[in-house]
Short mmCIF file of C-alpha atoms in Angstrom, two decimals:
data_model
loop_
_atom_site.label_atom_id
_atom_site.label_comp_id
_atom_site.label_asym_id
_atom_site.label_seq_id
_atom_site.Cartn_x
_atom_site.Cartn_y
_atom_site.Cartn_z
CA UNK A 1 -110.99 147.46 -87.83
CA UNK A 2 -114.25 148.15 -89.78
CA UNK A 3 -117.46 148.56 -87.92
CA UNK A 4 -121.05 149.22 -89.17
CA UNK A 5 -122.46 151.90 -86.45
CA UNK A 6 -126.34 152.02 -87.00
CA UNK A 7 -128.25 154.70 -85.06
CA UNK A 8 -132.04 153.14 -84.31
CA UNK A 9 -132.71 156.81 -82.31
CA UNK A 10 -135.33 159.23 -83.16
CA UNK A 11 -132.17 162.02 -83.18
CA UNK A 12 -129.06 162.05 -85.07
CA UNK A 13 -125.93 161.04 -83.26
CA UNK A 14 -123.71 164.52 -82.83
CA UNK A 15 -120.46 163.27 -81.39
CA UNK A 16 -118.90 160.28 -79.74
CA UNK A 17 -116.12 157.96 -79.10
CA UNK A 18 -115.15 154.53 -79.97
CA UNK A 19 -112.85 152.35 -77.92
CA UNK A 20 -111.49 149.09 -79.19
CA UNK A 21 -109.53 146.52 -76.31
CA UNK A 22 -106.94 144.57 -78.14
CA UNK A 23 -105.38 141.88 -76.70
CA UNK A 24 -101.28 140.83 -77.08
CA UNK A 25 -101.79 136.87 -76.88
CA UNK A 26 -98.80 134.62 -76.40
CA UNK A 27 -97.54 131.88 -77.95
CA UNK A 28 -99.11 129.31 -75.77
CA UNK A 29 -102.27 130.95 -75.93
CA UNK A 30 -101.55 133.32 -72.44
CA UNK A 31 -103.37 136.72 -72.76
CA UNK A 32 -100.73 138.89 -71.25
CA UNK A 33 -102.45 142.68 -71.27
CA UNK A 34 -104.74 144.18 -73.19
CA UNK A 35 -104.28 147.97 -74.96
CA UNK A 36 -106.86 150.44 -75.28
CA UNK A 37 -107.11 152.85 -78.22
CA UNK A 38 -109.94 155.50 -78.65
CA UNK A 39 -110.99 157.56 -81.32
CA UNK A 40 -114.04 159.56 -82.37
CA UNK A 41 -117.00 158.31 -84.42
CA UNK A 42 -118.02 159.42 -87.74
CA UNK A 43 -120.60 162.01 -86.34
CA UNK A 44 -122.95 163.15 -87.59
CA UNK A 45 -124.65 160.02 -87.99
CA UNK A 46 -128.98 160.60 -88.68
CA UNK A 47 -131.41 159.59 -87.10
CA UNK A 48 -132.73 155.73 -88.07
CA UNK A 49 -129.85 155.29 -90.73
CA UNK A 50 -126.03 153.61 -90.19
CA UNK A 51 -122.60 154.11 -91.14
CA UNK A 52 -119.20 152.10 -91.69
CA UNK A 53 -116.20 153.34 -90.76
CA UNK A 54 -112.80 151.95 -90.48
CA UNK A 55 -109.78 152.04 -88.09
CA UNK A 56 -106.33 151.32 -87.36
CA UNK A 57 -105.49 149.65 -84.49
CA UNK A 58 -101.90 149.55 -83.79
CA UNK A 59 -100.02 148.25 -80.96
CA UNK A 60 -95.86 149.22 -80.44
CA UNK A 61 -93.59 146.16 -81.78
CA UNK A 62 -92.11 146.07 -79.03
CA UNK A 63 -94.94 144.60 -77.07
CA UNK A 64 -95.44 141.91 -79.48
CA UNK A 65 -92.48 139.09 -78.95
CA UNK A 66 -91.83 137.03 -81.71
CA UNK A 67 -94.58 134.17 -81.34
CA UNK A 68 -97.41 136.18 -80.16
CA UNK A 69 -100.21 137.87 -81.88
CA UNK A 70 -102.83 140.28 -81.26
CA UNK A 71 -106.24 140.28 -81.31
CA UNK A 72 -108.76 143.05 -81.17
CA UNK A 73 -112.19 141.55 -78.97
CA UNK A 74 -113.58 144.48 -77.17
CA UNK A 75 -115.71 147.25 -79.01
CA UNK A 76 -117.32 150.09 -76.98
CA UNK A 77 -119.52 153.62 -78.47
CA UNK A 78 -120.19 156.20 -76.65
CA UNK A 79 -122.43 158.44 -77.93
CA UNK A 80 -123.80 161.57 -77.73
#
């Protein structure tokens, strides 16, 4: 998953965390759960500029049954 992360602050951005919500979708179109994954941003990121960083998002096999897919919709940062 690549996201740009652009810091519009007056201060740079020190730390923080990103969470992405990825969803195991079924065959028929069924959302069965969703899987959270969390990791920490590219800090530091300064003041008024932005940054693109990239993760893996991985969800056990053995969640996905043959037919179904995933799909990553939820993006929250948490900065600090």
């Amino acid at each position: 998953m690549t996201v740009d992360l652009r810091n519009t602050g007056g201060r740079p951005v020190t730390s923080g965390k990103i969470t992405f919500g990825t969803h195991i979708i079924g065959a028929l179109g069924i959302d069965w759960t969703t899987r959270t994954s969390t990791h920490p941003l590219p800090a530091p990121i300064p003041a008024t500029s932005h940054r693109t960083a990239t993760w893996r998002v991985c969800v056990a096999s053995w969640r996905v049954l043959p037919g179904m897919h995933i799909d990553t919709r939820e993006l929250r940062v948490e900065w600090e």
